[in-house]
Short mmCIF file of C-alpha atoms in Angstrom, two decimals:
data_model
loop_
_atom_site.label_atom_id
_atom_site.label_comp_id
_atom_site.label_asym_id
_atom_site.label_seq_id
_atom_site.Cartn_x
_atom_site.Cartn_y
_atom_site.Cartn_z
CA UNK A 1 -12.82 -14.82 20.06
CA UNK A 2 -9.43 -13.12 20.54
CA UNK A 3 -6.13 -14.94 21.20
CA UNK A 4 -3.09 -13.36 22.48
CA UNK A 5 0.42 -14.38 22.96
CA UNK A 6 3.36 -11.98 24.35
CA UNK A 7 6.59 -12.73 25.00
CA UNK A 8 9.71 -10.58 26.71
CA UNK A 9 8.57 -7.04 28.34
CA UNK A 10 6.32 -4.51 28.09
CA UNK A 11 4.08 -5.30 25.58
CA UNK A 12 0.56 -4.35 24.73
CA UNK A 13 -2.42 -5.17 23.49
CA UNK A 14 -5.95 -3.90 23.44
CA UNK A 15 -8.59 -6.37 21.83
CA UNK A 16 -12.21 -5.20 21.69
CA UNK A 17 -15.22 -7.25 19.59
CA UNK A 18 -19.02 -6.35 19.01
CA UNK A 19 -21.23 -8.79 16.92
CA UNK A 20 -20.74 -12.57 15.82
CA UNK A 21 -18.41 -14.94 15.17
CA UNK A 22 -15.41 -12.46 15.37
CA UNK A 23 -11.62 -13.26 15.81
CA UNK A 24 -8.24 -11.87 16.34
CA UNK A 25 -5.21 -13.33 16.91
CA UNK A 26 -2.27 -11.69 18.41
CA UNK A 27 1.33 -12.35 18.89
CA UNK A 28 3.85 -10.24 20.29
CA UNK A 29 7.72 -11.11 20.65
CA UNK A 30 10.16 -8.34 22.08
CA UNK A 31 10.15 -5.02 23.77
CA UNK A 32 7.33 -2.24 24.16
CA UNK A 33 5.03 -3.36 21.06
CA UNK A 34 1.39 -2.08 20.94
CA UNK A 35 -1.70 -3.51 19.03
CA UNK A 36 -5.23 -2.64 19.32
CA UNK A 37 -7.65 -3.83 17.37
CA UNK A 38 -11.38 -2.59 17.36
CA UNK A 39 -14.41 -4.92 15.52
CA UNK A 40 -17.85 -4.56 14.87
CA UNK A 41 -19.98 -6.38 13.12
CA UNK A 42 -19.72 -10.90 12.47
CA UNK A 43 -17.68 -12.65 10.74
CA UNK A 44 -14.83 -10.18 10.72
CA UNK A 45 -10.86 -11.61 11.17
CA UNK A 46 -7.30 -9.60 12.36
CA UNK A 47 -4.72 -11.24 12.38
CA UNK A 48 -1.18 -9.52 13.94
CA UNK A 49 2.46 -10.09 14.66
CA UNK A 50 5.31 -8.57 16.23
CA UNK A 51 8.55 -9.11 16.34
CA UNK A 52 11.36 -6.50 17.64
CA UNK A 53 10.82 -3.14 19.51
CA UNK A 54 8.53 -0.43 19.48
CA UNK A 55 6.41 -1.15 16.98
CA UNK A 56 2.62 0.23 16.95
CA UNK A 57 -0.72 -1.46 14.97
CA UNK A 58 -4.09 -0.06 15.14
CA UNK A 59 -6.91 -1.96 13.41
CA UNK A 60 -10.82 -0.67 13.32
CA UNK A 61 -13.26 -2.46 11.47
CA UNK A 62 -16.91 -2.31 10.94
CA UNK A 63 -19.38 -4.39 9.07
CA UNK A 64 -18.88 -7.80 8.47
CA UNK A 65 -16.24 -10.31 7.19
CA UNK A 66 -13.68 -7.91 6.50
CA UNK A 67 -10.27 -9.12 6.91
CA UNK A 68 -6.53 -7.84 8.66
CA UNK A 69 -2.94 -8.97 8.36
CA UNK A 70 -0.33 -7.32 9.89
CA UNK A 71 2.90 -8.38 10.67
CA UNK A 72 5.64 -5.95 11.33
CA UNK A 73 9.99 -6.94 12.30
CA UNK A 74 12.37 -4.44 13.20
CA UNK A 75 11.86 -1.28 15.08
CA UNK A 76 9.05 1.73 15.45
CA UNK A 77 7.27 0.60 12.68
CA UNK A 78 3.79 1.71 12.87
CA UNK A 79 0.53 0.64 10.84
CA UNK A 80 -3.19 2.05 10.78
CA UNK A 81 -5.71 0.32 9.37
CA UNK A 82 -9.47 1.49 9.24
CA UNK A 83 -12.65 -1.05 7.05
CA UNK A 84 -15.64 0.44 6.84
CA UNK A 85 -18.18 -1.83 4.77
CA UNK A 86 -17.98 -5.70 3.87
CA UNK A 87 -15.67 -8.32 2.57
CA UNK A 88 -12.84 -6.12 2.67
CA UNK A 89 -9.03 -7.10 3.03
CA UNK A 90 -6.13 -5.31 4.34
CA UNK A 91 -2.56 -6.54 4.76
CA UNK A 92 0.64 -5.06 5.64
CA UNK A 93 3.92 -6.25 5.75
CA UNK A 94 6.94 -4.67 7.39
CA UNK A 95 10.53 -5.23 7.97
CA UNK A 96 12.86 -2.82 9.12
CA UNK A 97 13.14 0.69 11.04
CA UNK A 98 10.55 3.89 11.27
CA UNK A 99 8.21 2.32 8.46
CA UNK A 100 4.51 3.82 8.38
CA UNK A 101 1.17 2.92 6.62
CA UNK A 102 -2.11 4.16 6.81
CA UNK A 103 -5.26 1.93 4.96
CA UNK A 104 -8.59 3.47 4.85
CA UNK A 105 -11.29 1.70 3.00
CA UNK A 106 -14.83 2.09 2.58
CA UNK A 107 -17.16 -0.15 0.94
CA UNK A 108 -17.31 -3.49 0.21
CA UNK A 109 -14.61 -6.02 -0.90
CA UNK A 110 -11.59 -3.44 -1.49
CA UNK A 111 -8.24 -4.80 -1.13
CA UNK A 112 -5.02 -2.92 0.35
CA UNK A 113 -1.50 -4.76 0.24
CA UNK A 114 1.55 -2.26 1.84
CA UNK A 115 5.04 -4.43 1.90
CA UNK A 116 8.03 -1.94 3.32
CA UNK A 117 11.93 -3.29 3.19
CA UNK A 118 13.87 -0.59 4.79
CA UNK A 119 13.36 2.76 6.88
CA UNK A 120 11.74 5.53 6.79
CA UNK A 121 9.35 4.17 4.27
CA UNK A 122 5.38 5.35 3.78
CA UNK A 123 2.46 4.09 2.09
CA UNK A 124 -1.02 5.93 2.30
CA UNK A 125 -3.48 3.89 0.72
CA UNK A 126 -7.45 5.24 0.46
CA UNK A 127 -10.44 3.63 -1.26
CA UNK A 128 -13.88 4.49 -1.66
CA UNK A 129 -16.52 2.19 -3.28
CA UNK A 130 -16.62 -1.20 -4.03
CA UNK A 131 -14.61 -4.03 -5.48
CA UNK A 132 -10.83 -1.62 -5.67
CA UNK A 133 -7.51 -2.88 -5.46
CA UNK A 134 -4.11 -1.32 -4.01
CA UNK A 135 -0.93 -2.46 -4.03
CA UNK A 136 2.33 -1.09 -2.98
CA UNK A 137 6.01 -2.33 -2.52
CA UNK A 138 8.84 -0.06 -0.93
CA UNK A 139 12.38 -1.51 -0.80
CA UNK A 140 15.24 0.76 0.58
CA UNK A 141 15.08 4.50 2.50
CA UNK A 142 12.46 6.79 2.59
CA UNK A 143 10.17 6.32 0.08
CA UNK A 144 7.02 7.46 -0.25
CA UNK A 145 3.15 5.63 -1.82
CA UNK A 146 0.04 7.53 -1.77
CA UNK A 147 -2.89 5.61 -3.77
CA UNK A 148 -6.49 7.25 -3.42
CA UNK A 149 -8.96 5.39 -5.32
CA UNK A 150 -13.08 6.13 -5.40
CA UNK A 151 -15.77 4.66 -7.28
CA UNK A 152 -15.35 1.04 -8.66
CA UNK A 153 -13.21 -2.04 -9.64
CA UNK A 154 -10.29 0.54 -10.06
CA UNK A 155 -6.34 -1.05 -9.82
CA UNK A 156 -3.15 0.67 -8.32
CA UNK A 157 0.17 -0.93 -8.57
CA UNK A 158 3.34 1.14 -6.89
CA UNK A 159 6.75 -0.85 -6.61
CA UNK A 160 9.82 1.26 -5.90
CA UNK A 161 13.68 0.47 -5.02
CA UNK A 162 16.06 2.85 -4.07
CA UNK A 163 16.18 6.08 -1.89
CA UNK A 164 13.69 9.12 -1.78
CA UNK A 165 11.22 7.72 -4.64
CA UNK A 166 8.11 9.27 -4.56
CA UNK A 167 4.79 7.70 -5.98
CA UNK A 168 1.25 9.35 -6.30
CA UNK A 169 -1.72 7.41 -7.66
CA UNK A 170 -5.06 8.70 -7.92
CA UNK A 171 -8.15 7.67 -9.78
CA UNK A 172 -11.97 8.60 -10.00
CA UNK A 173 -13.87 6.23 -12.19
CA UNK A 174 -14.77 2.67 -12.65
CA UNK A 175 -12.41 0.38 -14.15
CA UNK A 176 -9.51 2.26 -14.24
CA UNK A 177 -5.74 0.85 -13.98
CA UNK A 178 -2.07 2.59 -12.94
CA UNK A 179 1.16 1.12 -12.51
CA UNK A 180 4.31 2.57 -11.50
CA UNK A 181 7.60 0.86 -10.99
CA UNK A 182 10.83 2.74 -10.28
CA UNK A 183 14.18 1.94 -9.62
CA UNK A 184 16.77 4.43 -8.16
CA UNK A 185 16.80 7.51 -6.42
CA UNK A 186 15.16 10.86 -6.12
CA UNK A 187 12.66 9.71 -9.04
CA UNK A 188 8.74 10.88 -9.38
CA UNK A 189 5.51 9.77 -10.63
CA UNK A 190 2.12 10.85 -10.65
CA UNK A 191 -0.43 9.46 -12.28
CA UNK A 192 -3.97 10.84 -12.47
CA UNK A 193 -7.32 9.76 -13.86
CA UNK A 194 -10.79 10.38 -13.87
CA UNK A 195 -13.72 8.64 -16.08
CA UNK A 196 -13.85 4.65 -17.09
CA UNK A 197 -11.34 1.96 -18.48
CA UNK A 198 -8.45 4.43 -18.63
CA UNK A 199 -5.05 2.85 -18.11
CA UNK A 200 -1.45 4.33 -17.32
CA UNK A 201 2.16 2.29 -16.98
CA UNK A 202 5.29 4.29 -15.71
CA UNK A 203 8.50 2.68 -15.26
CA UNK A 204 11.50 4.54 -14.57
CA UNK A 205 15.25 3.49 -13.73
CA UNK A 206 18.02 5.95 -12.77
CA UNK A 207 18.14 9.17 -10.64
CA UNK A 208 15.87 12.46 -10.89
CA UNK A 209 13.85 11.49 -13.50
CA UNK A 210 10.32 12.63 -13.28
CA UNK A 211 7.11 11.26 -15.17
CA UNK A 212 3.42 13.03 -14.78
CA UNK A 213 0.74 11.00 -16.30
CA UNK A 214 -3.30 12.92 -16.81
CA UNK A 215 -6.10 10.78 -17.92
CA UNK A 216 -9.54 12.38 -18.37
CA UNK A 217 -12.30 10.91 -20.07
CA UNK A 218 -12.61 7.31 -21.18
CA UNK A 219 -10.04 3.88 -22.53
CA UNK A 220 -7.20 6.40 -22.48
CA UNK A 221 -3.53 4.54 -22.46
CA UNK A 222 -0.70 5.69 -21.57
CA UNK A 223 2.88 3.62 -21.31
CA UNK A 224 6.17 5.70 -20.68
CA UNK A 225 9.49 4.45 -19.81
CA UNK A 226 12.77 6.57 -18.64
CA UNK A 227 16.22 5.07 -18.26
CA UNK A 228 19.25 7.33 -17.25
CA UNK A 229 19.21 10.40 -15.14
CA UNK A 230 17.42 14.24 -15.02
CA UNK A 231 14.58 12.79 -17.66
CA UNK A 232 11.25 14.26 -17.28
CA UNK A 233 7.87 12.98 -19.13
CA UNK A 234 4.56 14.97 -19.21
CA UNK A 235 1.53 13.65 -20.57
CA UNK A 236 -2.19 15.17 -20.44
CA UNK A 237 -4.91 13.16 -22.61
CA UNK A 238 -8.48 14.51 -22.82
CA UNK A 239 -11.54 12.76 -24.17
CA UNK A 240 -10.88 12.17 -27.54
CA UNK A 241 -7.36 11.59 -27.45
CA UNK A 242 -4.94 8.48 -27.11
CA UNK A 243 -1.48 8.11 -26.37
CA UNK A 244 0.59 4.82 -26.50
CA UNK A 245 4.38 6.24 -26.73
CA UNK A 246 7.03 4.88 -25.11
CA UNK A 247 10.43 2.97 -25.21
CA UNK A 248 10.81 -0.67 -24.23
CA UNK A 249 12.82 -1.55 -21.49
CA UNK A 250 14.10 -4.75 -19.64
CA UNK A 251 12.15 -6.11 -16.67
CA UNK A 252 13.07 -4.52 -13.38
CA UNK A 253 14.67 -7.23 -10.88
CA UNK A 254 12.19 -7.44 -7.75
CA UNK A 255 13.90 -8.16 -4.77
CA UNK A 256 12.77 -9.50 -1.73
CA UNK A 257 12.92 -9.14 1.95
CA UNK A 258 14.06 -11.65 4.16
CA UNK A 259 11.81 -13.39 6.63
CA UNK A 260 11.64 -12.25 9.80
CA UNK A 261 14.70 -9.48 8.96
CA UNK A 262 14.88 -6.60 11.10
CA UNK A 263 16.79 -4.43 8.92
CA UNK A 264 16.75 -3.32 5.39
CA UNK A 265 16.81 -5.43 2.31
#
């Protein structure tokens, strides 16, 4: 079953559905939107919503009930979303100008949440296997998320605030967790690793500082935390090893976007 409402000019929408018990909803308010959304399989559910000008959703997804949410305000925002398996979920959220993510998942019952306050924002989010989670947040201008997760039950968590904050999560392995929080501008992390039950926590506020986080092997832990300006941390932990260093620091205020804003935070 698919259900589509427009309203004002030049919008489009492309709705194709193989199997059983399929359904998409979509509903378009402005000028020159696009959605198209591809299923295969039964049970399977999109959802989308537009509101502004220019924005672009693509949704393709095969087996069966896998799940998509996108709603998008504001201008040329663009999302691609690709499910490959069962019981997946993918959401994204976006408010503002020139905002871009790209899901890809493959397996069963992965879940992929991209939020974007702002312009110029991007969030890459890949999983392979079964039973992952990603999660990012952007507030502000150009920002970047990549998380690439394979294998199983593995959690990413990116939230950054500022301008030009970069975030890159990747993990091989079952069980493994990363979260990164920054707050600022031109601030890095990177966190890698590879093996079982490994987990990493970054959290940096300021400008320029960098932190690089390598976990191979198995129950690693890492926690490092940066407040000021030009501070870099680099940490590499092999099987056999453990790290738990860090400074405390106070919670990070998480803001939040408006409903239905068109603009940035």
């Amino acid at each position: 079953m698919a259900v589509a409402f427009m309203n004002a000019q030049e919008n489009h929408d492309v709705t194709t559905q193989w199997g059983k018990s399929n359904v998409a909803n979509v509903d378009q308010h402005g000028m020159k939107n696009s959605n198209g959304i591809k299923q295969w399989g039964d049970k399977n559910d999109a959802k989308v919503s537009q509101f502004g000008k220019e924005n672009e959703s693509t949704i393709l997804s095969m087996g069966d009930k896998n799940h998509e949410t996108v709603y998008q305000s504001g201008m040329k925002n663009s999302n691609n979303s690709s499910q490959d398996g069962d019981g997946n979920h993918a959401t994204t959220k976006q408010y503002g100008e020139f905002n871009k993510v790209t899901q890809k998942q493959k397996g069963d019952d992965n879940s992929a949440y991209a939020l974007q306050c702002g312009k110029r924002n991007v969030a890459t989010q890949t999983q392979t296997g079964d039973d992952n989670d990603a999660k990012s947040e952007q507030y502000g201008n150009d920002n970047k998320v990549k998380q690439t997760q394979k294998g199983n039950r593995n959690d990413a968590v990116a939230w950054q605030n500022g301008v030009r904050n970069e975030i890159s999560q990747n993990q091989d392995g079952y069980r493994n967790y990363a979260k990164a929080e920054q707050l600022g501008y031109d601030n890095e992390i990177t966190q890698k690793q590879n093996g079982s039950y490994n987990k990493a926590y970054a959290d940096q506020t300021g400008d320029r500082n960098t932190i690089s986080q390598t976990q191979n092997g198995n129950s690693h832990y890492t926690k490092d935390t940066q407040i000021g300006c030009d501070n870099t941390i680099s940490v590499l932990q092999e099987s056999g090893h453990s790290n738990g260093g860090s400074c405390c620091a106070p919670p990070m205020p998480k803001e939040r976007c408006p409903k239905g804003s068109g603009g940035g935070c």
